[in-house]
mmCIF file of C-alpha atoms in Angstrom:
data_model
loop_
_atom_site.group_PDB
_atom_site.id
_atom_site.type_symbol
_atom_site.label_atom_id
_atom_site.label_comp_id
_atom_site.label_asym_id
_atom_site.label_seq_id
_atom_site.Cartn_x
_atom_site.Cartn_y
_atom_site.Cartn_z
ATOM 1 C CA UNK A 1 -67.938 -43.857 -77.918
ATOM 2 C CA UNK A 2 -71.446 -43.456 -76.584
ATOM 3 C CA UNK A 3 -71.984 -41.399 -73.991
ATOM 4 C CA UNK A 4 -75.430 -39.554 -72.562
ATOM 5 C CA UNK A 5 -76.168 -36.103 -71.283
ATOM 6 C CA UNK A 6 -79.280 -35.488 -69.414
ATOM 7 C CA UNK A 7 -80.820 -31.677 -69.921
ATOM 8 C CA UNK A 8 -83.364 -30.366 -67.621
ATOM 9 C CA UNK A 9 -85.028 -26.439 -67.479
ATOM 10 C CA UNK A 10 -88.023 -25.373 -65.287
ATOM 11 C CA UNK A 11 -87.255 -21.419 -65.537
ATOM 12 C CA UNK A 12 -88.197 -19.082 -68.320
ATOM 13 C CA UNK A 13 -88.452 -20.309 -71.631
ATOM 14 C CA UNK A 14 -87.632 -24.311 -70.966
ATOM 15 C CA UNK A 15 -88.463 -25.582 -74.375
ATOM 16 C CA UNK A 16 -86.016 -22.903 -75.751
ATOM 17 C CA UNK A 17 -83.252 -23.442 -73.127
ATOM 18 C CA UNK A 18 -83.431 -27.224 -73.999
ATOM 19 C CA UNK A 19 -83.475 -26.732 -77.905
ATOM 20 C CA UNK A 20 -80.583 -24.380 -77.701
ATOM 21 C CA UNK A 21 -78.593 -26.806 -75.465
ATOM 22 C CA UNK A 22 -79.027 -29.578 -78.073
ATOM 23 C CA UNK A 23 -78.246 -27.660 -81.140
ATOM 24 C CA UNK A 24 -74.883 -26.570 -79.443
ATOM 25 C CA UNK A 25 -74.083 -30.474 -78.900
ATOM 26 C CA UNK A 26 -72.257 -30.963 -81.912
ATOM 27 C CA UNK A 27 -71.857 -35.114 -81.504
ATOM 28 C CA UNK A 28 -75.089 -35.785 -80.831
ATOM 29 C CA UNK A 29 -76.666 -38.837 -82.469
ATOM 30 C CA UNK A 30 -80.202 -39.060 -81.096
ATOM 31 C CA UNK A 31 -82.425 -36.791 -78.850
ATOM 32 C CA UNK A 32 -85.282 -38.313 -76.522
ATOM 33 C CA UNK A 33 -88.274 -36.930 -76.198
ATOM 34 C CA UNK A 34 -89.311 -34.359 -74.051
ATOM 35 C CA UNK A 35 -90.692 -35.553 -70.478
ATOM 36 C CA UNK A 36 -92.349 -32.891 -67.873
ATOM 37 C CA UNK A 37 -91.088 -33.898 -64.269
ATOM 38 C CA UNK A 38 -92.845 -33.254 -60.797
ATOM 39 C CA UNK A 39 -89.714 -31.212 -58.994
ATOM 40 C CA UNK A 40 -87.463 -33.678 -56.915
ATOM 41 C CA UNK A 41 -86.002 -31.893 -53.733
ATOM 42 C CA UNK A 42 -85.426 -28.359 -53.359
ATOM 43 C CA UNK A 43 -88.091 -25.696 -52.815
ATOM 44 C CA UNK A 44 -91.578 -26.709 -52.962
ATOM 45 C CA UNK A 45 -92.878 -23.889 -54.731
ATOM 46 C CA UNK A 46 -91.103 -24.419 -57.943
ATOM 47 C CA UNK A 47 -92.141 -25.352 -61.506
ATOM 48 C CA UNK A 48 -92.110 -28.419 -63.370
ATOM 49 C CA UNK A 49 -88.784 -29.477 -65.232
ATOM 50 C CA UNK A 50 -88.865 -30.350 -69.166
ATOM 51 C CA UNK A 51 -86.200 -32.915 -69.246
ATOM 52 C CA UNK A 52 -84.468 -34.903 -72.191
ATOM 53 C CA UNK A 53 -81.435 -36.963 -72.568
ATOM 54 C CA UNK A 54 -79.111 -36.660 -75.438
ATOM 55 C CA UNK A 55 -76.923 -39.375 -76.795
ATOM 56 C CA UNK A 56 -73.259 -38.508 -78.295
ATOM 57 C CA UNK A 57 -70.703 -40.245 -79.919
ATOM 58 C CA UNK A 58 -67.629 -38.518 -78.888
ATOM 59 C CA UNK A 59 -63.906 -38.818 -77.951
ATOM 60 C CA UNK A 60 -64.234 -36.849 -75.386
ATOM 61 C CA UNK A 61 -63.383 -37.441 -71.971
ATOM 62 C CA UNK A 62 -65.895 -37.449 -69.023
ATOM 63 C CA UNK A 63 -63.976 -34.484 -67.929
ATOM 64 C CA UNK A 64 -64.465 -32.755 -71.379
ATOM 65 C CA UNK A 65 -67.936 -33.378 -71.507
ATOM 66 C CA UNK A 66 -68.318 -31.770 -67.775
ATOM 67 C CA UNK A 67 -66.594 -28.890 -69.042
ATOM 68 C CA UNK A 68 -69.228 -28.810 -72.312
ATOM 69 C CA UNK A 69 -72.129 -29.248 -69.947
ATOM 70 C CA UNK A 70 -70.895 -26.256 -67.741
ATOM 71 C CA UNK A 71 -70.799 -24.100 -71.124
ATOM 72 C CA UNK A 72 -74.333 -25.154 -71.862
ATOM 73 C CA UNK A 73 -75.443 -24.276 -68.621
ATOM 74 C CA UNK A 74 -73.817 -20.852 -68.761
ATOM 75 C CA UNK A 75 -74.997 -20.149 -72.177
ATOM 76 C CA UNK A 76 -78.343 -20.523 -70.352
ATOM 77 C CA UNK A 77 -77.105 -17.895 -67.776
ATOM 78 C CA UNK A 78 -77.812 -20.464 -65.281
ATOM 79 C CA UNK A 79 -77.311 -18.834 -61.949
ATOM 80 C CA UNK A 80 -77.165 -21.091 -58.636
ATOM 81 C CA UNK A 81 -79.139 -19.283 -55.803
ATOM 82 C CA UNK A 82 -80.036 -22.588 -53.932
ATOM 83 C CA UNK A 83 -79.268 -26.165 -53.865
ATOM 84 C CA UNK A 84 -81.800 -28.053 -56.235
ATOM 85 C CA UNK A 85 -83.557 -24.672 -57.055
ATOM 86 C CA UNK A 86 -85.222 -23.265 -60.267
ATOM 87 C CA UNK A 87 -82.670 -23.548 -62.953
ATOM 88 C CA UNK A 88 -82.945 -22.080 -66.815
ATOM 89 C CA UNK A 89 -80.550 -25.389 -67.754
ATOM 90 C CA UNK A 90 -79.520 -28.214 -65.775
ATOM 91 C CA UNK A 91 -76.791 -30.262 -67.543
ATOM 92 C CA UNK A 92 -75.181 -33.551 -66.570
ATOM 93 C CA UNK A 93 -72.693 -35.819 -67.575
ATOM 94 C CA UNK A 94 -74.789 -39.747 -67.155
ATOM 95 C CA UNK A 95 -73.177 -42.038 -68.490
ATOM 96 C CA UNK A 96 -70.031 -42.218 -70.829
ATOM 97 C CA UNK A 97 -69.429 -45.704 -72.520
ATOM 98 C CA UNK A 98 -68.392 -48.071 -69.338
ATOM 99 C CA UNK A 99 -66.115 -45.511 -67.770
ATOM 100 C CA UNK A 100 -66.214 -45.216 -64.158
ATOM 101 C CA UNK A 101 -65.291 -41.716 -62.714
ATOM 102 C CA UNK A 102 -64.911 -40.685 -59.042
ATOM 103 C CA UNK A 103 -63.388 -37.223 -58.315
ATOM 104 C CA UNK A 104 -64.673 -34.952 -55.960
ATOM 105 C CA UNK A 105 -66.683 -32.808 -58.577
ATOM 106 C CA UNK A 106 -67.296 -35.588 -61.335
ATOM 107 C CA UNK A 107 -68.664 -38.648 -60.610
ATOM 108 C CA UNK A 108 -69.380 -41.333 -63.230
ATOM 109 C CA UNK A 109 -71.668 -42.918 -63.909
ATOM 110 C CA UNK A 110 -74.327 -40.100 -62.144
ATOM 111 C CA UNK A 111 -74.634 -41.219 -58.701
ATOM 112 C CA UNK A 112 -78.735 -40.847 -58.849
ATOM 113 C CA UNK A 113 -79.323 -41.821 -62.601
ATOM 114 C CA UNK A 114 -80.462 -45.019 -61.848
ATOM 115 C CA UNK A 115 -83.136 -43.523 -59.255
ATOM 116 C CA UNK A 116 -84.317 -41.061 -61.273
ATOM 117 C CA UNK A 117 -87.440 -41.588 -63.335
ATOM 118 C CA UNK A 118 -86.764 -38.512 -65.938
ATOM 119 C CA UNK A 119 -83.476 -39.831 -66.540
ATOM 120 C CA UNK A 120 -84.420 -43.581 -66.846
ATOM 121 C CA UNK A 121 -87.383 -43.102 -69.064
ATOM 122 C CA UNK A 122 -86.102 -40.581 -71.658
ATOM 123 C CA UNK A 123 -82.650 -42.479 -71.298
ATOM 124 C CA UNK A 124 -84.623 -45.566 -71.964
ATOM 125 C CA UNK A 125 -85.813 -43.789 -75.770
ATOM 126 C CA UNK A 126 -82.498 -43.686 -76.534
ATOM 127 C CA UNK A 127 -79.992 -46.149 -75.188
ATOM 128 C CA UNK A 128 -78.353 -48.503 -77.563
ATOM 129 C CA UNK A 129 -79.442 -52.205 -76.837
ATOM 130 C CA UNK A 130 -77.040 -53.409 -74.231
ATOM 131 C CA UNK A 131 -77.824 -50.620 -71.903
ATOM 132 C CA UNK A 132 -81.829 -50.387 -72.514
ATOM 133 C CA UNK A 133 -81.770 -54.094 -71.375
ATOM 134 C CA UNK A 134 -79.895 -52.756 -67.709
ATOM 135 C CA UNK A 135 -82.432 -50.074 -67.495
ATOM 136 C CA UNK A 136 -84.540 -50.407 -63.875
ATOM 137 C CA UNK A 137 -88.341 -49.989 -64.248
ATOM 138 C CA UNK A 138 -89.217 -47.071 -61.829
ATOM 139 C CA UNK A 139 -92.443 -45.317 -60.714
ATOM 140 C CA UNK A 140 -93.529 -42.901 -63.628
ATOM 141 C CA UNK A 141 -96.427 -41.412 -61.644
ATOM 142 C CA UNK A 142 -94.517 -37.635 -61.564
ATOM 143 C CA UNK A 143 -93.379 -38.047 -65.145
ATOM 144 C CA UNK A 144 -95.265 -37.384 -68.253
ATOM 145 C CA UNK A 145 -94.106 -37.378 -71.919
ATOM 146 C CA UNK A 146 -94.853 -34.114 -73.695
ATOM 147 C CA UNK A 147 -93.700 -33.921 -77.018
ATOM 148 C CA UNK A 148 -90.558 -33.554 -79.393
ATOM 149 C CA UNK A 149 -88.499 -30.171 -79.572
ATOM 150 C CA UNK A 150 -89.432 -30.277 -83.166
ATOM 151 C CA UNK A 151 -92.927 -31.462 -82.959
ATOM 152 C CA UNK A 152 -94.557 -34.454 -82.666
ATOM 153 C CA UNK A 153 -95.491 -37.018 -85.365
ATOM 154 C CA UNK A 154 -98.652 -38.531 -86.953
ATOM 155 C CA UNK A 155 -98.439 -41.968 -85.631
ATOM 156 C CA UNK A 156 -101.625 -43.120 -87.490
ATOM 157 C CA UNK A 157 -99.932 -42.746 -90.814
ATOM 158 C CA UNK A 158 -99.113 -46.265 -92.738
ATOM 159 C CA UNK A 159 -97.469 -47.717 -96.157
ATOM 160 C CA UNK A 160 -100.644 -47.394 -97.371
ATOM 161 C CA UNK A 161 -100.840 -43.813 -96.850
ATOM 162 C CA UNK A 162 -97.530 -43.114 -98.768
ATOM 163 C CA UNK A 163 -98.201 -45.410 -101.532
ATOM 164 C CA UNK A 164 -101.430 -42.925 -102.033
ATOM 165 C CA UNK A 165 -99.286 -40.111 -101.687
ATOM 166 C CA UNK A 166 -96.778 -41.717 -104.455
ATOM 167 C CA UNK A 167 -99.083 -42.944 -106.803
ATOM 168 C CA UNK A 168 -98.313 -40.913 -109.315
ATOM 169 C CA UNK A 169 -94.626 -40.585 -108.619
ATOM 170 C CA UNK A 170 -93.021 -42.006 -111.533
ATOM 171 C CA UNK A 171 -89.532 -42.431 -110.265
ATOM 172 C CA UNK A 172 -88.062 -45.015 -107.658
ATOM 173 C CA UNK A 173 -89.343 -44.959 -103.927
ATOM 174 C CA UNK A 174 -89.831 -47.474 -101.185
ATOM 175 C CA UNK A 175 -90.762 -47.877 -97.493
ATOM 176 C CA UNK A 176 -88.000 -47.609 -95.444
ATOM 177 C CA UNK A 177 -87.072 -47.691 -91.398
ATOM 178 C CA UNK A 178 -89.139 -49.993 -89.127
ATOM 179 C CA UNK A 179 -92.233 -50.239 -91.469
ATOM 180 C CA UNK A 180 -89.956 -51.968 -94.333
ATOM 181 C CA UNK A 181 -89.291 -54.620 -91.614
ATOM 182 C CA UNK A 182 -92.998 -55.240 -91.087
ATOM 183 C CA UNK A 183 -93.931 -55.540 -94.761
ATOM 184 C CA UNK A 184 -91.252 -57.997 -95.203
ATOM 185 C CA UNK A 185 -92.521 -60.161 -92.104
ATOM 186 C CA UNK A 186 -96.358 -59.565 -92.906
ATOM 187 C CA UNK A 187 -97.630 -58.758 -89.435
ATOM 188 C CA UNK A 188 -97.353 -56.235 -86.643
ATOM 189 C CA UNK A 189 -93.657 -56.040 -84.767
ATOM 190 C CA UNK A 190 -93.702 -52.922 -82.865
ATOM 191 C CA UNK A 191 -95.081 -49.460 -82.368
ATOM 192 C CA UNK A 192 -93.773 -47.015 -84.999
ATOM 193 C CA UNK A 193 -92.671 -43.377 -84.225
ATOM 194 C CA UNK A 194 -92.539 -42.254 -87.671
ATOM 195 C CA UNK A 195 -93.068 -43.541 -91.324
ATOM 196 C CA UNK A 196 -89.824 -43.180 -93.843
ATOM 197 C CA UNK A 197 -89.813 -43.147 -97.552
ATOM 198 C CA UNK A 198 -86.442 -43.655 -99.614
ATOM 199 C CA UNK A 199 -85.994 -41.980 -102.474
ATOM 200 C CA UNK A 200 -82.411 -41.604 -105.257
ATOM 201 C CA UNK A 201 -80.711 -38.302 -104.316
ATOM 202 C CA UNK A 202 -80.828 -37.863 -108.294
ATOM 203 C CA UNK A 203 -84.872 -37.418 -107.556
ATOM 204 C CA UNK A 204 -84.402 -34.347 -105.132
ATOM 205 C CA UNK A 205 -85.474 -31.655 -107.509
ATOM 206 C CA UNK A 206 -88.212 -34.015 -108.863
ATOM 207 C CA UNK A 207 -89.484 -34.554 -105.435
ATOM 208 C CA UNK A 208 -89.632 -31.080 -104.400
ATOM 209 C CA UNK A 209 -91.720 -30.044 -107.653
ATOM 210 C CA UNK A 210 -93.942 -33.287 -106.908
ATOM 211 C CA UNK A 211 -94.852 -32.466 -103.409
ATOM 212 C CA UNK A 212 -95.076 -28.865 -103.118
ATOM 213 C CA UNK A 213 -97.368 -26.931 -102.434
ATOM 214 C CA UNK A 214 -99.214 -29.305 -101.010
ATOM 215 C CA UNK A 215 -96.519 -30.174 -98.451
ATOM 216 C CA UNK A 216 -93.944 -28.523 -96.539
ATOM 217 C CA UNK A 217 -90.607 -29.671 -96.592
ATOM 218 C CA UNK A 218 -87.716 -29.444 -94.024
ATOM 219 C CA UNK A 219 -84.230 -30.522 -94.061
ATOM 220 C CA UNK A 220 -83.422 -32.616 -91.059
ATOM 221 C CA UNK A 221 -79.510 -32.533 -90.511
ATOM 222 C CA UNK A 222 -77.537 -33.262 -87.125
ATOM 223 C CA UNK A 223 -80.551 -31.936 -85.239
ATOM 224 C CA UNK A 224 -81.197 -28.683 -86.966
ATOM 225 C CA UNK A 225 -84.546 -28.220 -89.259
ATOM 226 C CA UNK A 226 -84.662 -25.766 -91.470
ATOM 227 C CA UNK A 227 -87.000 -25.048 -94.726
ATOM 228 C CA UNK A 228 -85.453 -27.189 -97.562
ATOM 229 C CA UNK A 229 -83.959 -25.067 -100.253
ATOM 230 C CA UNK A 230 -84.205 -28.096 -102.889
ATOM 231 C CA UNK A 231 -80.273 -28.494 -102.543
ATOM 232 C CA UNK A 232 -79.307 -31.576 -100.810
ATOM 233 C CA UNK A 233 -76.041 -31.136 -98.311
ATOM 234 C CA UNK A 234 -72.536 -32.328 -99.604
ATOM 235 C CA UNK A 235 -71.605 -33.514 -96.243
ATOM 236 C CA UNK A 236 -73.955 -35.889 -95.812
ATOM 237 C CA UNK A 237 -77.471 -34.856 -95.021
ATOM 238 C CA UNK A 238 -79.715 -37.231 -96.579
ATOM 239 C CA UNK A 239 -83.399 -36.748 -94.602
ATOM 240 C CA UNK A 240 -86.243 -34.336 -94.842
ATOM 241 C CA UNK A 241 -89.232 -33.769 -92.704
ATOM 242 C CA UNK A 242 -92.890 -33.478 -94.258
ATOM 243 C CA UNK A 243 -96.047 -32.408 -93.076
ATOM 244 C CA UNK A 244 -99.036 -30.999 -94.972
ATOM 245 C CA UNK A 245 -98.664 -26.997 -95.051
ATOM 246 C CA UNK A 246 -99.905 -25.661 -92.184
ATOM 247 C CA UNK A 247 -99.933 -28.865 -90.308
ATOM 248 C CA UNK A 248 -99.279 -29.226 -86.692
ATOM 249 C CA UNK A 249 -97.938 -32.908 -87.093
ATOM 250 C CA UNK A 250 -95.137 -34.385 -89.422
ATOM 251 C CA UNK A 251 -96.364 -37.317 -91.601
ATOM 252 C CA UNK A 252 -93.587 -38.649 -93.389
ATOM 253 C CA UNK A 253 -89.584 -38.762 -93.516
ATOM 254 C CA UNK A 254 -87.560 -38.623 -96.589
ATOM 255 C CA UNK A 255 -84.304 -40.837 -96.868
ATOM 256 C CA UNK A 256 -82.077 -40.185 -99.879
ATOM 257 C CA UNK A 257 -80.243 -43.122 -100.911
ATOM 258 C CA UNK A 258 -77.387 -42.936 -103.677
ATOM 259 C CA UNK A 259 -78.461 -45.033 -106.518
ATOM 260 C CA UNK A 260 -76.702 -44.619 -109.961
ATOM 261 C CA UNK A 261 -77.495 -46.862 -113.023
ATOM 262 C CA UNK A 262 -79.487 -49.576 -111.630
ATOM 263 C CA UNK A 263 -77.254 -49.753 -108.470
ATOM 264 C CA UNK A 264 -77.598 -48.840 -104.761
ATOM 265 C CA UNK A 265 -74.512 -47.664 -103.114
ATOM 266 C CA UNK A 266 -74.825 -48.203 -99.060
ATOM 267 C CA UNK A 267 -74.587 -44.674 -97.686
ATOM 268 C CA UNK A 268 -71.969 -45.812 -94.767
ATOM 269 C CA UNK A 269 -69.857 -47.187 -97.241
ATOM 270 C CA UNK A 270 -70.402 -46.611 -101.065
ATOM 271 C CA UNK A 271 -68.166 -49.586 -101.625
ATOM 272 C CA UNK A 272 -71.032 -51.861 -100.820
ATOM 273 C CA UNK A 273 -73.419 -51.974 -103.070
ATOM 274 C CA UNK A 274 -76.791 -53.805 -104.125
ATOM 275 C CA UNK A 275 -78.369 -54.036 -107.381
ATOM 276 C CA UNK A 276 -82.082 -52.209 -107.216
ATOM 277 C CA UNK A 277 -83.600 -55.866 -108.380
ATOM 278 C CA UNK A 278 -82.522 -57.018 -105.277
ATOM 279 C CA UNK A 279 -82.832 -53.677 -102.982
ATOM 280 C CA UNK A 280 -86.157 -53.583 -103.473
ATOM 281 C CA UNK A 281 -89.202 -55.539 -102.898
ATOM 282 C CA UNK A 282 -92.832 -55.584 -102.813
ATOM 283 C CA UNK A 283 -95.781 -56.417 -101.067
ATOM 284 C CA UNK A 284 -98.685 -58.470 -102.171
ATOM 285 C CA UNK A 285 -100.751 -55.290 -103.090
ATOM 286 C CA UNK A 286 -97.503 -53.470 -104.885
ATOM 287 C CA UNK A 287 -95.916 -51.340 -101.978
ATOM 288 C CA UNK A 288 -92.392 -51.283 -102.557
ATOM 289 C CA UNK A 289 -89.864 -51.636 -99.297
ATOM 290 C CA UNK A 290 -86.349 -51.774 -98.910
ATOM 291 C CA UNK A 291 -84.995 -55.225 -98.408
ATOM 292 C CA UNK A 292 -84.762 -56.560 -95.014
ATOM 293 C CA UNK A 293 -81.371 -57.247 -95.408
ATOM 294 C CA UNK A 294 -80.356 -53.710 -96.323
ATOM 295 C CA UNK A 295 -82.637 -52.417 -93.562
ATOM 296 C CA UNK A 296 -80.783 -54.102 -91.072
ATOM 297 C CA UNK A 297 -77.483 -53.088 -92.260
ATOM 298 C CA UNK A 298 -78.577 -49.567 -91.853
ATOM 299 C CA UNK A 299 -79.371 -50.374 -87.964
ATOM 300 C CA UNK A 300 -76.571 -52.456 -86.910
ATOM 301 C CA UNK A 301 -74.164 -49.215 -86.562
ATOM 302 C CA UNK A 302 -75.834 -48.461 -83.227
ATOM 303 C CA UNK A 303 -78.453 -50.700 -82.663
ATOM 304 C CA UNK A 304 -81.178 -49.469 -80.217
ATOM 305 C CA UNK A 305 -83.921 -51.666 -78.458
ATOM 306 C CA UNK A 306 -86.321 -50.858 -81.545
ATOM 307 C CA UNK A 307 -83.841 -52.114 -83.997
ATOM 308 C CA UNK A 308 -83.086 -55.164 -81.891
ATOM 309 C CA UNK A 309 -86.716 -55.931 -82.342
ATOM 310 C CA UNK A 310 -86.834 -55.398 -85.805
ATOM 311 C CA UNK A 311 -83.540 -57.921 -86.311
ATOM 312 C CA UNK A 312 -85.222 -60.594 -84.357
ATOM 313 C CA UNK A 313 -88.109 -60.646 -86.151
ATOM 314 C CA UNK A 314 -86.572 -60.254 -89.812
ATOM 315 C CA UNK A 315 -83.471 -62.354 -89.224
ATOM 316 C CA UNK A 316 -84.782 -65.798 -88.952
ATOM 317 C CA UNK A 317 -86.461 -65.409 -92.199
ATOM 318 C CA UNK A 318 -83.529 -64.532 -94.458
ATOM 319 C CA UNK A 319 -81.060 -66.798 -96.228
ATOM 320 C CA UNK A 320 -78.443 -68.447 -94.140
ATOM 321 C CA UNK A 321 -75.157 -66.580 -95.181
ATOM 322 C CA UNK A 322 -77.198 -62.967 -95.262
ATOM 323 C CA UNK A 323 -78.560 -63.623 -91.702
ATOM 324 C CA UNK A 324 -75.151 -65.065 -90.217
ATOM 325 C CA UNK A 325 -73.103 -61.729 -91.959
ATOM 326 C CA UNK A 326 -75.858 -59.332 -90.052
ATOM 327 C CA UNK A 327 -75.593 -61.195 -86.716
ATOM 328 C CA UNK A 328 -71.781 -61.293 -86.976
ATOM 329 C CA UNK A 329 -72.704 -57.133 -87.644
ATOM 330 C CA UNK A 330 -75.303 -56.993 -84.659
ATOM 331 C CA UNK A 331 -72.756 -58.484 -82.364
ATOM 332 C CA UNK A 332 -69.841 -56.938 -83.104
ATOM 333 C CA UNK A 333 -67.760 -59.173 -84.466
ATOM 334 C CA UNK A 334 -67.795 -58.166 -88.329
ATOM 335 C CA UNK A 335 -67.773 -55.011 -89.896
ATOM 336 C CA UNK A 336 -69.982 -53.808 -92.991
#
């Protein structure tokens, strides 16, 4: 079940309090960018808030999620002095699937969530498609997007840059993610937050030797970033964030694919296999990209608004059988 938690801080090291709280949420699957917000209610002289929304995939009840939020606040040493006053951390249960709870100390959905831009705007970044379609449009004059907890991405990077970086890489690679969809349809589809490059898991050590020392490589797993030691996690970690050594912006993300004997095995179900001759396509100028049906299969598990845009752009161009299969996945009437 998908649930959403709202986190805010306007006292002390706001960024660190938010980061510590996010890292303590084991079931998180997505974290919004950070928004800075003028205080709503409470003392007039308190500082601005930093806010994020965390999406979790969980079997916890709303009551258990409330207890988690209370633990997060206690870990941040929150002290309640006055109503809506400054706090190191404010953690709220916003939504828990389609459940409705009305108890003295717990109301779900959160009673004010639709009225608060500092909830709605970060929620818009991580909401699944059905929820995103229902979000209200609010006045956003008092809210400012100020970055990411783990640093910003260089949004000027394109597949052409990756083609230059990997020009001398003699092993398999391909553009992945939303950019792969755009290369397939042949025209702009949407704004891209980052650039994904797919590499075979077996080539991990070779990739490290190829990119270092010019690039800094960080393992991204369950919301944690750590300097990559060249090893892949046995528990499913498959992403690297990459930036120029000493650079301020992340430039591309590496996703590792299970490729063996000329066959790609789907990460979420290794029984699903695709011959490499079908798994990778090429643009007219030779840039490789993951086949759209494979990329949409990855996106179908928990589609967000941007994934729905990608599906709408690419699906009509697919063969009928493949389009029908993906449409069933997208609407929840079939499993991979």
